[in-house]
XYZ file of C-alpha atoms in Angstrom:
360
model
C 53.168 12.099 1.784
C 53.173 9.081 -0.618
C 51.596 6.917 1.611
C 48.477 9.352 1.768
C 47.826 9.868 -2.047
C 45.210 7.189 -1.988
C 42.792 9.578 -0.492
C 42.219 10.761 -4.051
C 41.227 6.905 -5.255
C 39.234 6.466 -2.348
C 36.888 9.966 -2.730
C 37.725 10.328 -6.442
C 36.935 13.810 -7.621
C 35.071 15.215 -4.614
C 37.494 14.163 -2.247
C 40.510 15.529 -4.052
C 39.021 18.827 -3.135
C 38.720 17.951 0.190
C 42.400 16.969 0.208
C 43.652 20.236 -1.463
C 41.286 21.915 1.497
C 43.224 20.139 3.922
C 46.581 22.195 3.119
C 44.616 24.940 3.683
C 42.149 24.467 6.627
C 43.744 22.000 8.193
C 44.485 23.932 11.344
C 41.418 25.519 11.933
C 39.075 22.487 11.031
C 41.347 20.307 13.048
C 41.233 22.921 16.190
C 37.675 23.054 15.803
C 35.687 20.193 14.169
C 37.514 17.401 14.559
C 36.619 16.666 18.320
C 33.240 17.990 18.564
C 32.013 15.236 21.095
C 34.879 16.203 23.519
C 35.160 19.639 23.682
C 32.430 21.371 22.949
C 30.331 20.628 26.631
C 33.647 21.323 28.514
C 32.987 25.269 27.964
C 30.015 25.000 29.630
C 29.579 26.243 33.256
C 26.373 24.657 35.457
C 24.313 28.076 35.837
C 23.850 27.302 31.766
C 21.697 24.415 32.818
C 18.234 24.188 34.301
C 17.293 24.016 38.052
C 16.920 20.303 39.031
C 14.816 19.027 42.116
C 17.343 17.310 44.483
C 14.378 15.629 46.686
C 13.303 13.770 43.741
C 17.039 13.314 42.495
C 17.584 11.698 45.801
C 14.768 9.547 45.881
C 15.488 8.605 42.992
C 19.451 7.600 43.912
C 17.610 5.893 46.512
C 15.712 3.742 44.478
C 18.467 2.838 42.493
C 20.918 2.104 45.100
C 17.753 -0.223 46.689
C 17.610 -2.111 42.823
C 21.504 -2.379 42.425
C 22.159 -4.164 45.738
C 19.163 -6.282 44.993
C 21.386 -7.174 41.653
C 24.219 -8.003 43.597
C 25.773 -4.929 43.513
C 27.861 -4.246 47.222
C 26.051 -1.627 49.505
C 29.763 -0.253 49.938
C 30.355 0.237 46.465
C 26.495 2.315 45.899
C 27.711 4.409 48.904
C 31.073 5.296 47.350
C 29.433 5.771 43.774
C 26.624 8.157 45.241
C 28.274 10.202 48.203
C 27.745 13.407 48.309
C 26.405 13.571 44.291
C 24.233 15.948 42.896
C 22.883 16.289 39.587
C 24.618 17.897 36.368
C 22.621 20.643 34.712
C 25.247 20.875 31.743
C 23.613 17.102 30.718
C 20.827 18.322 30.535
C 21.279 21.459 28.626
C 23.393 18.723 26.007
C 20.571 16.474 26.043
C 18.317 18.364 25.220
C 20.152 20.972 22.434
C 19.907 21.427 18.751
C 22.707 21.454 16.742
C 23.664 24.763 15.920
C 25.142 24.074 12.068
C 25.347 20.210 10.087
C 27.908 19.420 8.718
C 28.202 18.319 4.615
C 29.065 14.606 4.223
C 32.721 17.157 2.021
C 33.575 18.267 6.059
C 32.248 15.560 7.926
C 35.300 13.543 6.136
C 37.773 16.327 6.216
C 37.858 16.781 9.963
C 37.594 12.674 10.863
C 39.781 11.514 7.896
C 42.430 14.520 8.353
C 45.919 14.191 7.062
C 47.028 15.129 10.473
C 44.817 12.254 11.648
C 45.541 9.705 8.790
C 49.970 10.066 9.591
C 49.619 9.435 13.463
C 47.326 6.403 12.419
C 50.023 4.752 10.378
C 52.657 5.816 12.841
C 50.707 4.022 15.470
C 50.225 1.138 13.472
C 53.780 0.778 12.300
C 54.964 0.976 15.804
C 52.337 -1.660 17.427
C 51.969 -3.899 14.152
C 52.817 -6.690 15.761
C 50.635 -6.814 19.231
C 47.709 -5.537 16.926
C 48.375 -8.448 14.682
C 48.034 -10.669 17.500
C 45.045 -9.239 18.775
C 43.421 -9.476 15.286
C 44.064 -13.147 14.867
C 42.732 -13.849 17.762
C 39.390 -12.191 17.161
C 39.248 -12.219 13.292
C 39.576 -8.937 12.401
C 41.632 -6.674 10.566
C 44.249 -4.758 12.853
C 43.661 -1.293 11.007
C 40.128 -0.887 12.052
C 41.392 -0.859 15.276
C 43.708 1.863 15.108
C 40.756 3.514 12.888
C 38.267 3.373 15.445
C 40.787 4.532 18.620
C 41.656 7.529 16.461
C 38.178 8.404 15.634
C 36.473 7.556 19.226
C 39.555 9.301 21.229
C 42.153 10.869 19.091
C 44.230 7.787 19.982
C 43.393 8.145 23.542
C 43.831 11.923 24.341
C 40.050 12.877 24.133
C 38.056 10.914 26.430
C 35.363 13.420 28.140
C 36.107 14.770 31.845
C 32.412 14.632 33.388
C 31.977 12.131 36.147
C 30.393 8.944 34.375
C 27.848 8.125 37.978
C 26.760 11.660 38.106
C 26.480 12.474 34.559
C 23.959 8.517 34.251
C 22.116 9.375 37.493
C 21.405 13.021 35.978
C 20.365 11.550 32.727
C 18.385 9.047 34.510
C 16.492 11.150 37.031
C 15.428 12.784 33.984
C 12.110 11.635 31.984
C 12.891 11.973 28.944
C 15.388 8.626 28.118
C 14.806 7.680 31.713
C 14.839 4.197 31.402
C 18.010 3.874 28.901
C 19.865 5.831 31.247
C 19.113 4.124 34.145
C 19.995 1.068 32.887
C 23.668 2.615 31.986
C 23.928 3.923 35.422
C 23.299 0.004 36.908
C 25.751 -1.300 34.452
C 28.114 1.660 35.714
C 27.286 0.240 39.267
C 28.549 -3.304 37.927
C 32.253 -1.709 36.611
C 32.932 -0.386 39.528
C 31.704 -3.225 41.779
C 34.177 -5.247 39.954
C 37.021 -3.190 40.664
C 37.934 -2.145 36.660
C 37.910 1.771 37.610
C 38.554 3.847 40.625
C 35.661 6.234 41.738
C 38.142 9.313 41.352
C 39.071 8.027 37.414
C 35.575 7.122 36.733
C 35.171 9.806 33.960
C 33.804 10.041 30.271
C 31.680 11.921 28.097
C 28.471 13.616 28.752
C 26.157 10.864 27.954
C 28.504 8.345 30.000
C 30.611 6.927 27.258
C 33.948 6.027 28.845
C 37.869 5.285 27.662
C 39.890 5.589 24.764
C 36.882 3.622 22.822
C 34.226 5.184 24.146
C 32.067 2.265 25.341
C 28.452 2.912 27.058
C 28.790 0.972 30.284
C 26.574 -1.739 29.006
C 28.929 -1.781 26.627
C 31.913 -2.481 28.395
C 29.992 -5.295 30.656
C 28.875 -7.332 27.548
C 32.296 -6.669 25.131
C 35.544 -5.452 26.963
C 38.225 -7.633 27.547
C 41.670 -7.881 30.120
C 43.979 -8.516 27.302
C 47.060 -8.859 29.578
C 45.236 -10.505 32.135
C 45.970 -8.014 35.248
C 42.679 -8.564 36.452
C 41.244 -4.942 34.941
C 39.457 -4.206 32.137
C 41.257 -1.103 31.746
C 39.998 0.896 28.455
C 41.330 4.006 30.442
C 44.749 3.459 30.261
C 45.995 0.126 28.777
C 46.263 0.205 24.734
C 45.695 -3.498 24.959
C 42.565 -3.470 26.641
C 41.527 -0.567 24.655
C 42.264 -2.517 21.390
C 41.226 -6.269 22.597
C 37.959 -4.727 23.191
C 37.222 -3.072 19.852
C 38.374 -6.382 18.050
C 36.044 -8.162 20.890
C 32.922 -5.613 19.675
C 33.702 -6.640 16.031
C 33.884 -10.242 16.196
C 30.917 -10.187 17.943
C 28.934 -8.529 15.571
C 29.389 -10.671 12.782
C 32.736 -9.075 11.617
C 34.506 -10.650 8.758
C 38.100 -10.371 8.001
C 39.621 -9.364 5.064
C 36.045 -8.353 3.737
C 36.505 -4.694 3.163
C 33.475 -2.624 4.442
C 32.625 -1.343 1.077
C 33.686 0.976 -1.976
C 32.921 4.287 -3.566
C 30.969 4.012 -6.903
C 28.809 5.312 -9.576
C 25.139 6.036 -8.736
C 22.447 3.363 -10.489
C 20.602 3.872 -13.382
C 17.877 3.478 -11.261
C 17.575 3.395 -7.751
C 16.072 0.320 -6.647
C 13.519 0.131 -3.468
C 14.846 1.310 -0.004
C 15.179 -1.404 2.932
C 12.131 -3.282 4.241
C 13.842 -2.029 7.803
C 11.366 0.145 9.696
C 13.154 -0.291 13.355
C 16.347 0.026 14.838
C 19.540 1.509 13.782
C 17.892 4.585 11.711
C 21.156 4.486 9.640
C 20.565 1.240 7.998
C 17.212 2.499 7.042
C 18.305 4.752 5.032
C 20.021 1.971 2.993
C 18.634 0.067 -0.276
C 17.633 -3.155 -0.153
C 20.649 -5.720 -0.444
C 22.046 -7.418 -3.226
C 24.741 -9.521 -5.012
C 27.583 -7.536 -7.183
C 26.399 -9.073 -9.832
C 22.429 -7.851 -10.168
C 24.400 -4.492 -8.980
C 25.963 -4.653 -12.175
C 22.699 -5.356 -13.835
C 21.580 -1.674 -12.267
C 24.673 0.292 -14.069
C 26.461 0.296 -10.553
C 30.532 -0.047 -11.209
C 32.096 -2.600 -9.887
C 36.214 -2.313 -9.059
C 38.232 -5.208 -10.276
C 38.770 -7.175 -7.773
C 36.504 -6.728 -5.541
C 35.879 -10.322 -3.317
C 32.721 -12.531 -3.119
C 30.206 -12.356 -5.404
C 27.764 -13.316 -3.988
C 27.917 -11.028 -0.601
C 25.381 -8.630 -0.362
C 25.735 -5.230 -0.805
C 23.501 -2.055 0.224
C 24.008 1.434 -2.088
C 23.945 4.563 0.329
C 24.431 8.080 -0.122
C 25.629 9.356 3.123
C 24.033 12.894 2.458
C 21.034 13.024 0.725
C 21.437 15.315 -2.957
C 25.190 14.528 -2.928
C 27.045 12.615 -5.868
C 28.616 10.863 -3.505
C 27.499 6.829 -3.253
C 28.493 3.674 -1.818
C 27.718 0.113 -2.168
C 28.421 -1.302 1.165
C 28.563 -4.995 2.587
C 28.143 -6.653 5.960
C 31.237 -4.748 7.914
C 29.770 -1.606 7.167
C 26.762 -2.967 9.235
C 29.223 -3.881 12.008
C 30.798 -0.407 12.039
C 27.031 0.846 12.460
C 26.483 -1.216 15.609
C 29.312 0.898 17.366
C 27.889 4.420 15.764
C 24.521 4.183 13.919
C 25.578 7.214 11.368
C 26.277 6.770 8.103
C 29.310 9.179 7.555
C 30.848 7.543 10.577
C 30.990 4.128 9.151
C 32.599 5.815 5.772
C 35.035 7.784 7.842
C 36.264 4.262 9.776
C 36.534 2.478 6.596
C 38.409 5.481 4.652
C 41.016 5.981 7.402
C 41.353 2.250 8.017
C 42.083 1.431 3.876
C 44.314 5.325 3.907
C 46.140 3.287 7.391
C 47.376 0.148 4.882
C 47.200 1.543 1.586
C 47.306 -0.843 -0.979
């Protein structure tokens, strides 16, 4: 338990309560909140979704399977991918639904950052420190994040969707609405299995096609995953290494830098200054202020923590639920985190459990 009681520096006040809610919720928040993404569409039977017109859906396999060969992609791999498929009401029925309740920024935190959650993250990191030090020097990274976003994308591997990726993409794609985004994901699916990194039979993720124990989009896995132990697969199924390699891969990539922090918890401005110029992309970071030193932070009434590295970084406040006390000034890692989840309490939740992983 001592290894834990920085939870209540990290959230100060609110978060205490969340803590002490913990001893009391824990099992029923942790049965049902804290893998939304994985279990909820798994109840679901087909005759909840809506009839779909298999002409079109095959004419439309058809046209894909004419494109992806085109691309490269073996005739005897399309066949494999598309025999016998049919389309997938239930992604349809997800696609389209409204959430039922949203949940406060308070239980957001207290199902991802659980204590349950926050012990088998240092227990995995105390057991693999030294492979996930390896992998983090080799991509410049820090080797908690890692174990922070496994156990937030998969539980650590356990949850990683059970709905056949191909038919789940081609569903999604003979549908208008995101039509084109989809198809793309279902070519890119085309490509993984061309290349031999999945089985047909094991090709599985969730709903919208996100795959393995990090939850990569196809495209995804084509432009960042990585054969750590060189065995000729990039296996984010089943190999940790893989899994891992390809996270710190994502990272580096996107401008990651180590030691850095992603941000800290602090008191709201005197003033708020202007929001960010951004008016496209990831809608998360438009909800941010406009970015600047520690120093002209300062200058706004903003507290600072001792200690806290490089001036002159830039730094965006946030409050990851609008009408909450709850604020953040957060710096270019935070904006990495939002690359692999454009949400705002999801990048909080990967930097709390990654600083609760190696408390200081």
């Amino acid at each position: 338990m001592d290894r834990i009681e920085p939870v209540a520096i990290l959230l100060k006040t609110r978060c205490m309560v969340v803590r002490k809610k913990l001893l009391v919720f824990r099992g029923l928040i942790f049965g049902l909140l804290a893998f939304p993404l994985f279990t909820c569409g798994d109840a679901l039977t087909e005759e909840a979704g809506q009839e779909i017109d298999r002409v079109s859906f095959e004419a439309y396999l058809a046209k894909v399977r004419s494109d992806a060969v085109a691309q490269g992609i073996r005739s005897k791999t399309v066949d494999v991918a598309f025999a016998e498929l049919a389309p997938d009401p239930r992604v349809i029925k997800f696609d389209r639904r409204q959430p039922e309740f949203v949940q406060t920024f308070e239980e957001y935190l207290t199902a991802r950052v659980s204590e349950a959650r926050v012990s088998q993250a240092q227990r995995y990191y105390e057991d693999k420190r030294s492979v996930l030090s390896e992998i983090a020097d080799r991509y410049g990274v820090d080797p908690e994040y890692l174990i922070a976003f496994w156990g937030l994308e998969s539980s650590f591997g356990r949850y990683q969707g059970k709905y056949d990726v191909i038919r789940s993409l081609a569903t999604l794609g003979h549908d208008q609405r995101r039509s084109r985004f989809f198809t793309s994901e279902l070519h890119a699916a085309l490509r993984i299995l061309d290349e031999e990194h999945v089985t047909r039979e094991t090709f599985v993720g969730g709903w919208a096609g996100a795959m393995g124990q990090n939850q990569f989009l196809p495209s995804t896995f084509n432009n960042f995953a990585v054969d750590y132990d060189q065995d000729g697969r990039k296996d984010i199924w089943s190999n940790k290494l893989d899994v891992w390699a390809s996270i710190a891969n994502y990272l580096q990539r996107h401008g990651w830098q180590r030691g850095a922090g992603w941000g800290f918890s602090t008191s709201a401005p005197t003033v708020f200054p202007e929001p960010s110029a951004m008016t496209t992309g990831c809608r998360a970071l438009r909800q941010h202020s406009k970015k600047l030193k520690l120093s002209e932070w300062k200058s706004y009434g903003v507290d600072v923590p001792a200690g806290e590295p490089r001036d002159n970084a830039l730094y965006a406040l946030i409050k990851p639920q609008s009408g909450d006390s709850d604020v953040y000034l957060v710096g270019g890692n935070f904006r990495a985190i939002l690359s692999y989840n454009c949400a705002n309490k999801y990048a909080v939740s990967v930097g709390l459990l990654a600083e609760l992983i190696v408390p200081s």
